[in-house]
PDB file of C-alpha atoms (C1' of nucleotides) in Angstrom:
ATOM      1  CA  MET A   1      11.471 -14.946   6.260  1.00  0.00           C
ATOM      2  CA  LEU A   2       8.134 -13.417   6.112  1.00  0.00           C
ATOM      3  CA  LYS A   3       5.367 -15.811   5.375  1.00  0.00           C
ATOM      4  CA  ASN A   4       2.727 -14.138   3.312  1.00  0.00           C
ATOM      5  CA  LYS A   5      -0.038 -16.407   4.338  1.00  0.00           C
ATOM      6  CA  VAL A   6      -2.448 -13.772   3.615  1.00  0.00           C
ATOM      7  CA  PRO A   7      -5.425 -12.165   2.840  1.00  0.00           C
ATOM      8  CA  TRP A   8      -8.469 -12.788   1.080  1.00  0.00           C
ATOM      9  CA  PRO A   9     -10.256 -12.074   4.310  1.00  0.00           C
ATOM     10  CA  ASP A  10      -8.681  -9.171   6.176  1.00  0.00           C
ATOM     11  CA  GLN A  11      -5.624 -10.132   8.084  1.00  0.00           C
ATOM     12  CA  MET A  12      -6.050  -7.765  10.971  1.00  0.00           C
ATOM     13  CA  GLY A  13      -8.816  -5.439  12.037  1.00  0.00           C
ATOM     14  CA  VAL A  14      -8.590  -1.691  11.678  1.00  0.00           C
ATOM     15  CA  ALA A  15      -8.680  -1.158  15.419  1.00  0.00           C
ATOM     16  CA  ARG A  16      -5.833  -3.525  15.983  1.00  0.00           C
ATOM     17  CA  LEU A  17      -3.789  -1.997  13.215  1.00  0.00           C
ATOM     18  CA  LEU A  18      -4.195   1.482  14.653  1.00  0.00           C
ATOM     19  CA  ARG A  19      -3.333   0.211  18.101  1.00  0.00           C
ATOM     20  CA  GLU A  20      -0.209  -1.586  16.966  1.00  0.00           C
ATOM     21  CA  SER A  21       1.222   1.119  14.757  1.00  0.00           C
ATOM     22  CA  ARG A  22       2.049   4.809  14.763  1.00  0.00           C
ATOM     23  CA  VAL A  23       2.011   7.451  12.051  1.00  0.00           C
ATOM     24  CA  LEU A  24       5.430   8.150  10.598  1.00  0.00           C
ATOM     25  CA  PRO A  25       6.624  11.575  11.748  1.00  0.00           C
ATOM     26  CA  ARG A  26       7.763  14.286   9.351  1.00  0.00           C
ATOM     27  CA  ARG A  27      11.412  13.703  10.174  1.00  0.00           C
ATOM     28  CA  PHE A  28      11.153  10.253   8.576  1.00  0.00           C
ATOM     29  CA  TYR A  29      10.822  11.982   5.202  1.00  0.00           C
ATOM     30  CA  VAL A  30      13.518  14.595   5.783  1.00  0.00           C
ATOM     31  CA  ARG A  31      16.271  12.403   4.383  1.00  0.00           C
ATOM     32  CA  ASP A  32      17.685  11.548   1.013  1.00  0.00           C
ATOM     33  CA  THR A  33      15.139  10.061  -1.348  1.00  0.00           C
ATOM     34  CA  GLU A  34      16.802   6.671  -1.693  1.00  0.00           C
ATOM     35  CA  THR A  35      16.847   6.120   2.056  1.00  0.00           C
ATOM     36  CA  VAL A  36      13.204   7.100   2.354  1.00  0.00           C
ATOM     37  CA  ALA A  37      12.282   4.800  -0.541  1.00  0.00           C
ATOM     38  CA  ARG A  38      14.079   1.861   1.036  1.00  0.00           C
ATOM     39  CA  GLU A  39      12.683   2.455   4.496  1.00  0.00           C
ATOM     40  CA  LEU A  40       9.122   2.882   3.316  1.00  0.00           C
ATOM     41  CA  LEU A  41       9.127  -0.857   2.641  1.00  0.00           C
ATOM     42  CA  GLY A  42       7.178  -2.671   5.330  1.00  0.00           C
ATOM     43  CA  LYS A  43       5.259   0.456   6.338  1.00  0.00           C
ATOM     44  CA  ILE A  44       1.469   0.601   6.206  1.00  0.00           C
ATOM     45  CA  LEU A  45      -0.403   2.869   3.802  1.00  0.00           C
ATOM     46  CA  VAL A  46      -3.839   3.761   5.147  1.00  0.00           C
ATOM     47  CA  HIS A  47      -6.700   5.466   3.304  1.00  0.00           C
ATOM     48  CA  GLN A  48     -10.397   5.476   4.070  1.00  0.00           C
ATOM     49  CA  GLY A  49     -10.924   2.053   5.563  1.00  0.00           C
ATOM     50  CA  THR A  50      -8.356   0.333   3.410  1.00  0.00           C
ATOM     51  CA  ALA A  51      -4.745  -0.403   4.192  1.00  0.00           C
ATOM     52  CA  GLY A  52      -1.807  -2.217   2.689  1.00  0.00           C
ATOM     53  CA  ARG A  53       1.787  -3.001   3.490  1.00  0.00           C
ATOM     54  CA  ILE A  54       4.209  -1.247   1.150  1.00  0.00           C
ATOM     55  CA  VAL A  55       6.290  -3.844  -0.678  1.00  0.00           C
ATOM     56  CA  GLU A  56       7.632  -1.931  -3.698  1.00  0.00           C
ATOM     57  CA  THR A  57       8.922   1.625  -4.134  1.00  0.00           C
ATOM     58  CA  GLU A  58      10.971   3.671  -6.567  1.00  0.00           C
ATOM     59  CA  ALA A  59      13.128   6.698  -5.842  1.00  0.00           C
ATOM     60  CA  TYR A  60      12.906   9.711  -8.160  1.00  0.00           C
ATOM     61  CA  LEU A  61      15.615  12.236  -7.505  1.00  0.00           C
ATOM     62  CA  GLY A  62      16.136  15.874  -8.413  1.00  0.00           C
ATOM     63  CA  LEU A  63      17.570  17.751 -11.356  1.00  0.00           C
ATOM     64  CA  GLY A  64      20.148  15.163 -12.313  1.00  0.00           C
ATOM     65  CA  ASP A  65      17.603  12.370 -12.620  1.00  0.00           C
ATOM     66  CA  LEU A  66      16.188  12.618 -16.147  1.00  0.00           C
ATOM     67  CA  ALA A  67      13.503  10.040 -15.373  1.00  0.00           C
ATOM     68  CA  ALA A  68      12.107  12.220 -12.595  1.00  0.00           C
ATOM     69  CA  HIS A  69       9.366  14.753 -13.236  1.00  0.00           C
ATOM     70  CA  ALA A  70      11.238  17.185 -11.025  1.00  0.00           C
ATOM     71  CA  SER A  71      14.255  17.148 -13.330  1.00  0.00           C
ATOM     72  CA  HIS A  72      12.545  19.662 -15.616  1.00  0.00           C
ATOM     73  CA  GLY A  73      12.265  22.180 -12.854  1.00  0.00           C
ATOM     74  CA  LEU A  74       9.412  23.533 -10.826  1.00  0.00           C
ATOM     75  CA  THR A  75       6.101  23.483 -12.688  1.00  0.00           C
ATOM     76  CA  GLN A  76       2.455  23.678 -11.725  1.00  0.00           C
ATOM     77  CA  ARG A  77       2.190  19.890 -11.593  1.00  0.00           C
ATOM     78  CA  THR A  78       5.439  19.189  -9.796  1.00  0.00           C
ATOM     79  CA  ARG A  79       5.504  22.040  -7.319  1.00  0.00           C
ATOM     80  CA  VAL A  80       4.676  19.797  -4.347  1.00  0.00           C
ATOM     81  CA  ILE A  81       7.856  17.803  -4.991  1.00  0.00           C
ATOM     82  CA  PHE A  82       9.858  20.943  -4.228  1.00  0.00           C
ATOM     83  CA  GLY A  83       7.925  21.662  -1.061  1.00  0.00           C
ATOM     84  CA  PRO A  84       8.021  20.242   2.461  1.00  0.00           C
ATOM     85  CA  PRO A  85       8.429  16.458   2.837  1.00  0.00           C
ATOM     86  CA  GLY A  86       5.706  14.094   3.953  1.00  0.00           C
ATOM     87  CA  HIS A  87       3.205  15.253   1.360  1.00  0.00           C
ATOM     88  CA  ALA A  88       1.537  13.379  -1.494  1.00  0.00           C
ATOM     89  CA  TYR A  89       2.439  13.981  -5.116  1.00  0.00           C
ATOM     90  CA  VAL A  90      -0.318  12.411  -7.212  1.00  0.00           C
ATOM     91  CA  TYR A  91      -0.343  12.649 -10.981  1.00  0.00           C
ATOM     92  CA  LEU A  92      -2.422  11.351 -13.862  1.00  0.00           C
ATOM     93  CA  ILE A  93      -0.764   8.915 -16.230  1.00  0.00           C
ATOM     94  CA  TYR A  94      -2.046   7.803 -19.636  1.00  0.00           C
ATOM     95  CA  GLY A  95      -5.198   9.757 -19.037  1.00  0.00           C
ATOM     96  CA  MET A  96      -6.651   7.122 -16.757  1.00  0.00           C
ATOM     97  CA  TYR A  97      -4.402   6.013 -13.950  1.00  0.00           C
ATOM     98  CA  GLN A  98      -3.098   7.866 -10.969  1.00  0.00           C
ATOM     99  CA  CYS A  99       0.253   7.390  -9.304  1.00  0.00           C
ATOM    100  CA  LEU A 100       1.036   8.188  -5.682  1.00  0.00           C
ATOM    101  CA  ASN A 101       4.387   9.558  -4.579  1.00  0.00           C
ATOM    102  CA  LEU A 102       5.583  10.696  -1.173  1.00  0.00           C
ATOM    103  CA  VAL A 103       7.804  13.760  -1.050  1.00  0.00           C
ATOM    104  CA  ALA A 104      11.210  13.355   0.596  1.00  0.00           C
ATOM    105  CA  GLU A 105      14.215  15.618   1.253  1.00  0.00           C
ATOM    106  CA  PRO A 106      14.162  18.923   3.143  1.00  0.00           C
ATOM    107  CA  ASP A 107      11.817  21.717   2.073  1.00  0.00           C
ATOM    108  CA  GLY A 108      13.088  23.224  -1.158  1.00  0.00           C
ATOM    109  CA  THR A 109      14.967  20.132  -2.302  1.00  0.00           C
ATOM    110  CA  PRO A 110      13.129  17.980  -4.865  1.00  0.00           C
ATOM    111  CA  GLY A 111      12.782  14.221  -4.446  1.00  0.00           C
ATOM    112  CA  CYS A 112       9.924  11.785  -4.142  1.00  0.00           C
ATOM    113  CA  VAL A 113       9.140   8.097  -3.802  1.00  0.00           C
ATOM    114  CA  LEU A 114       6.703   6.322  -6.092  1.00  0.00           C
ATOM    115  CA  LEU A 115       4.647   3.721  -4.256  1.00  0.00           C
ATOM    116  CA  ARG A 116       4.352   0.823  -6.680  1.00  0.00           C
ATOM    117  CA  ALA A 117       2.733  -1.991  -4.729  1.00  0.00           C
ATOM    118  CA  VAL A 118       1.140  -2.863  -1.415  1.00  0.00           C
ATOM    119  CA  GLU A 119       0.165  -6.132   0.168  1.00  0.00           C
ATOM    120  CA  PRO A 120      -3.555  -5.781   0.944  1.00  0.00           C
ATOM    121  CA  LEU A 121      -4.279  -5.935   4.681  1.00  0.00           C
ATOM    122  CA  ILE A 122      -7.548  -4.173   5.402  1.00  0.00           C
ATOM    123  CA  GLY A 123     -10.670  -3.416   3.393  1.00  0.00           C
ATOM    124  CA  ILE A 124     -10.022  -6.159   0.895  1.00  0.00           C
ATOM    125  CA  GLU A 125     -13.680  -6.431  -0.055  1.00  0.00           C
ATOM    126  CA  ILE A 126     -13.668  -2.719  -0.838  1.00  0.00           C
ATOM    127  CA  MET A 127     -10.546  -3.180  -2.937  1.00  0.00           C
ATOM    128  CA  ARG A 128     -12.138  -6.040  -4.849  1.00  0.00           C
ATOM    129  CA  ARG A 129     -15.113  -3.886  -5.674  1.00  0.00           C
ATOM    130  CA  ARG A 130     -12.895  -1.067  -6.900  1.00  0.00           C
ATOM    131  CA  ARG A 131     -10.787  -3.423  -8.953  1.00  0.00           C
ATOM    132  CA  ARG A 132     -13.142  -5.635 -10.837  1.00  0.00           C
ATOM    133  CA  ALA A 133     -10.391  -6.776 -13.161  1.00  0.00           C
ATOM    134  CA  ALA A 134      -8.448  -8.337 -10.313  1.00  0.00           C
ATOM    135  CA  ARG A 135      -8.856 -12.096 -10.362  1.00  0.00           C
ATOM    136  CA  ARG A 136      -6.511 -12.869  -7.521  1.00  0.00           C
ATOM    137  CA  PRO A 137      -5.309 -11.088  -4.374  1.00  0.00           C
ATOM    138  CA  GLU A 138      -2.000 -10.519  -6.116  1.00  0.00           C
ATOM    139  CA  ASP A 139      -3.717  -8.378  -8.744  1.00  0.00           C
ATOM    140  CA  LEU A 140      -5.322  -5.931  -6.318  1.00  0.00           C
ATOM    141  CA  ALA A 141      -2.491  -3.492  -5.756  1.00  0.00           C
ATOM    142  CA  SER A 142       0.591  -4.836  -7.544  1.00  0.00           C
ATOM    143  CA  GLY A 143       1.330  -1.738  -9.599  1.00  0.00           C
ATOM    144  CA  PRO A 144       1.195   2.040  -9.097  1.00  0.00           C
ATOM    145  CA  GLY A 145      -2.109   2.464 -10.927  1.00  0.00           C
ATOM    146  CA  LYS A 146      -3.650  -0.568  -9.252  1.00  0.00           C
ATOM    147  CA  LEU A 147      -2.526   0.596  -5.828  1.00  0.00           C
ATOM    148  CA  THR A 148      -4.286   3.961  -6.032  1.00  0.00           C
ATOM    149  CA  GLN A 149      -7.365   2.340  -7.525  1.00  0.00           C
ATOM    150  CA  ALA A 150      -7.546  -0.256  -4.757  1.00  0.00           C
ATOM    151  CA  LEU A 151      -7.112   2.278  -1.945  1.00  0.00           C
ATOM    152  CA  GLY A 152      -9.281   4.947  -3.582  1.00  0.00           C
ATOM    153  CA  ILE A 153      -6.483   7.489  -3.888  1.00  0.00           C
ATOM    154  CA  THR A 154      -7.047  10.150  -6.557  1.00  0.00           C
ATOM    155  CA  LEU A 155      -5.800  13.501  -7.795  1.00  0.00           C
ATOM    156  CA  SER A 156      -7.855  15.104  -5.041  1.00  0.00           C
ATOM    157  CA  ASP A 157      -5.211  13.780  -2.650  1.00  0.00           C
ATOM    158  CA  TYR A 158      -2.602  15.931  -4.377  1.00  0.00           C
ATOM    159  CA  GLY A 159      -0.571  17.738  -1.737  1.00  0.00           C
ATOM    160  CA  ALA A 160      -2.105  15.851   1.185  1.00  0.00           C
ATOM    161  CA  ASP A 161      -0.028  15.776   4.372  1.00  0.00           C
ATOM    162  CA  VAL A 162       0.534  12.089   5.080  1.00  0.00           C
ATOM    163  CA  THR A 163       1.641  12.726   8.657  1.00  0.00           C
ATOM    164  CA  ARG A 164      -1.935  13.687   9.510  1.00  0.00           C
ATOM    165  CA  GLY A 165      -5.331  13.412   7.843  1.00  0.00           C
ATOM    166  CA  VAL A 166      -7.119  10.729   5.847  1.00  0.00           C
ATOM    167  CA  LEU A 167      -4.079   9.503   3.973  1.00  0.00           C
ATOM    168  CA  THR A 168      -1.301   8.328   6.258  1.00  0.00           C
ATOM    169  CA  VAL A 169       1.659   6.033   6.444  1.00  0.00           C
ATOM    170  CA  ARG A 170       2.174   4.080   9.647  1.00  0.00           C
ATOM    171  CA  ALA A 171       4.920   1.928  11.115  1.00  0.00           C
ATOM    172  CA  LEU A 172       4.097  -1.249  12.991  1.00  0.00           C
ATOM    173  CA  LYS A 173       5.507  -1.235  16.494  1.00  0.00           C
ATOM    174  CA  CYS A 174       6.603  -4.792  15.834  1.00  0.00           C
ATOM    175  CA  GLU A 175       7.696  -4.875  12.221  1.00  0.00           C
ATOM    176  CA  PRO A 176       8.407  -8.363  10.902  1.00  0.00           C
ATOM    177  CA  PRO A 177      11.885  -8.710   9.407  1.00  0.00           C
ATOM    178  CA  PHE A 178      12.372  -8.929   5.641  1.00  0.00           C
ATOM    179  CA  GLU A 179      15.075  -8.613   3.035  1.00  0.00           C
ATOM    180  CA  VAL A 180      15.284  -5.690   0.620  1.00  0.00           C
ATOM    181  CA  ALA A 181      16.266  -6.162  -3.006  1.00  0.00           C
ATOM    182  CA  ALA A 182      17.177  -3.262  -5.309  1.00  0.00           C
ATOM    183  CA  THR A 183      16.649  -3.319  -9.076  1.00  0.00           C
ATOM    184  CA  ALA A 184      16.424  -0.921 -12.008  1.00  0.00           C
ATOM    185  CA  ARG A 185      13.260   1.148 -12.181  1.00  0.00           C
ATOM    186  CA  MET A 186      10.434  -0.164 -14.318  1.00  0.00           C
ATOM    187  CA  GLY A 187       9.368   1.474 -17.540  1.00  0.00           C
ATOM    188  CA  PHE A 188      12.760   2.803 -18.561  1.00  0.00           C
ATOM    189  CA  THR A 189      14.933   1.397 -21.292  1.00  0.00           C
ATOM    190  CA  ASP A 190      17.935   3.637 -20.734  1.00  0.00           C
ATOM    191  CA  GLN A 191      18.321   2.559 -17.154  1.00  0.00           C
ATOM    192  CA  ALA A 192      22.028   1.980 -16.941  1.00  0.00           C
ATOM    193  CA  ASP A 193      22.189   3.912 -13.695  1.00  0.00           C
ATOM    194  CA  ARG A 194      21.818   2.989 -10.070  1.00  0.00           C
ATOM    195  CA  PRO A 195      19.110   0.560  -8.979  1.00  0.00           C
ATOM    196  CA  LEU A 196      16.448   2.813  -7.497  1.00  0.00           C
ATOM    197  CA  ARG A 197      13.589   0.327  -7.267  1.00  0.00           C
ATOM    198  CA  TYR A 198      13.216  -1.396  -3.935  1.00  0.00           C
ATOM    199  CA  ILE A 199      11.155  -4.470  -3.184  1.00  0.00           C
ATOM    200  CA  VAL A 200      10.504  -6.814  -0.304  1.00  0.00           C
ATOM    201  CA  ARG A 201      12.380  -9.843  -1.550  1.00  0.00           C
ATOM    202  CA  GLY A 202      10.177 -12.784  -2.380  1.00  0.00           C
ATOM    203  CA  ASN A 203       6.914 -10.960  -1.749  1.00  0.00           C
ATOM    204  CA  ARG A 204       4.167 -12.113  -4.098  1.00  0.00           C
ATOM    205  CA  PHE A 205       2.383  -8.757  -4.142  1.00  0.00           C
ATOM    206  CA  VAL A 206       5.221  -6.975  -5.925  1.00  0.00           C
ATOM    207  CA  SER A 207       4.428  -5.841  -9.481  1.00  0.00           C
ATOM    208  CA  GLY A 208       5.648  -8.294 -12.067  1.00  0.00           C
ATOM    209  CA  ALA A 209       6.203 -10.885  -9.361  1.00  0.00           C
ATOM    210  CA  ARG A 210       4.832 -13.608 -11.571  1.00  0.00           C
ATOM    211  CA  VAL A 211       7.140 -12.731 -14.464  1.00  0.00           C
ATOM    212  CA  ARG A 212      10.333 -12.549 -12.511  1.00  0.00           C
ATOM    213  CA  GLY A 213      11.826 -14.290  -9.585  1.00  0.00           C
ATOM    214  CA  ALA A 214      12.861 -11.485  -7.287  1.00  0.00           C
TER     215      ALA A 214
ATOM    216  C1'  DA B   1      -4.198  26.990 -29.864  1.00  0.00           C
ATOM    217  C1'  DG B   2      -2.237  22.707 -31.576  1.00  0.00           C
ATOM    218  C1'  DT B   3       0.698  18.705 -30.780  1.00  0.00           C
ATOM    219  C1'  DT B   4       2.991  15.260 -28.339  1.00  0.00           C
ATOM    220  C1'  DC B   5       3.330  11.660 -25.179  1.00  0.00           C
ATOM    221  C1'  DG B   6       3.660   9.368 -20.689  1.00  0.00           C
ATOM    222  C1'  DA B   7       6.900   6.654 -13.606  1.00  0.00           C
ATOM    223  C1'  DT B   8       0.175   1.937 -16.779  1.00  0.00           C
ATOM    224  C1'  DC B   9      -3.130  -1.613 -17.288  1.00  0.00           C
ATOM    225  C1'  DG B  10      -5.788  -5.158 -19.259  1.00  0.00           C
ATOM    226  C1'  DC B  11      -7.246  -7.459 -23.188  1.00  0.00           C
ATOM    227  C1'  DC B  12      -5.870  -9.481 -27.536  1.00  0.00           C
ATOM    228  C1'  DT B  13      -3.191 -12.837 -30.356  1.00  0.00           C
TER     229       DT B  13
ATOM    230  C1'  DG C   1       4.572 -10.017 -26.504  1.00  0.00           C
ATOM    231  C1'  DG C   2       1.693  -6.245 -28.716  1.00  0.00           C
ATOM    232  C1'  DC C   3      -1.451  -2.443 -28.571  1.00  0.00           C
ATOM    233  C1'  DG C   4      -5.328   0.789 -27.564  1.00  0.00           C
ATOM    234  C1'  DA C   5      -7.520   3.593 -24.023  1.00  0.00           C
ATOM    235  C1'  DT C   6      -7.802   8.616 -22.682  1.00  0.00           C
ATOM    236  C1'  DC C   7      -6.380  13.358 -21.029  1.00  0.00           C
ATOM    237  C1'  DG C   8      -3.814  17.104 -19.201  1.00  0.00           C
ATOM    238  C1'  DA C   9       0.850  18.985 -18.548  1.00  0.00           C
ATOM    239  C1'  DA C  10       4.466  20.741 -21.042  1.00  0.00           C
ATOM    240  C1'  DC C  11       6.332  22.343 -25.017  1.00  0.00           C
ATOM    241  C1'  DT C  12       6.085  24.522 -29.873  1.00  0.00           C
ATOM    242  C1'  DG C  13       5.101  28.307 -32.740  1.00  0.00           C
TER     243       DG C  13
END
DNA sequence: AGTTCGATCGCCT
DNA sequence: GGCGATCGAACTG
């Protein structure tokens, strides 16, 4: 459906992107986590002169979801997950990578969406500089750690309100159609439960796209 | 205060 | 396909 002709050079200018999109309002996030995760696909993540189209997400639920950080209750690290929606939950993984989540559900109810991959749209030269290891466009942001590295998102963005400020998520006024596929979440062996990973079907910027078909 | 280990990535064989 | 990097949150005693 969607041809990913795409970007080594930027696909669209910043000005045009801002003109043709709007920031997602808080009410977008005040829904169940799975819905938010699914609907975040196709939206644009913007941070400091770089932007990418979200093509892969994972839903992490509340107390019943043993894979979710929030399942162990409210702690210093996870407190933002229990707070108002539309905020960033960033955490350090393996001592060297950072993962970006967006908080969903009403205030007081835990739930967040891990952003796992974006299709680079703007600031690609900046992304290349930040990600020296990336040999191809597909390597720039096709994983949660790569994504934050490419867009320059760090722990200092913890708690940031993504409905205003330097880190935002925007919806294109004219969003191209695409198909959503749901799979098991990555990194878990005991994943016999519901498929909570969502991807834009056929998109080459999804993590692991070269190892699987999806 | 000491230990364990992870919602990953990139390099090695 | 395997493994080491690197560090703080969370848990143990």
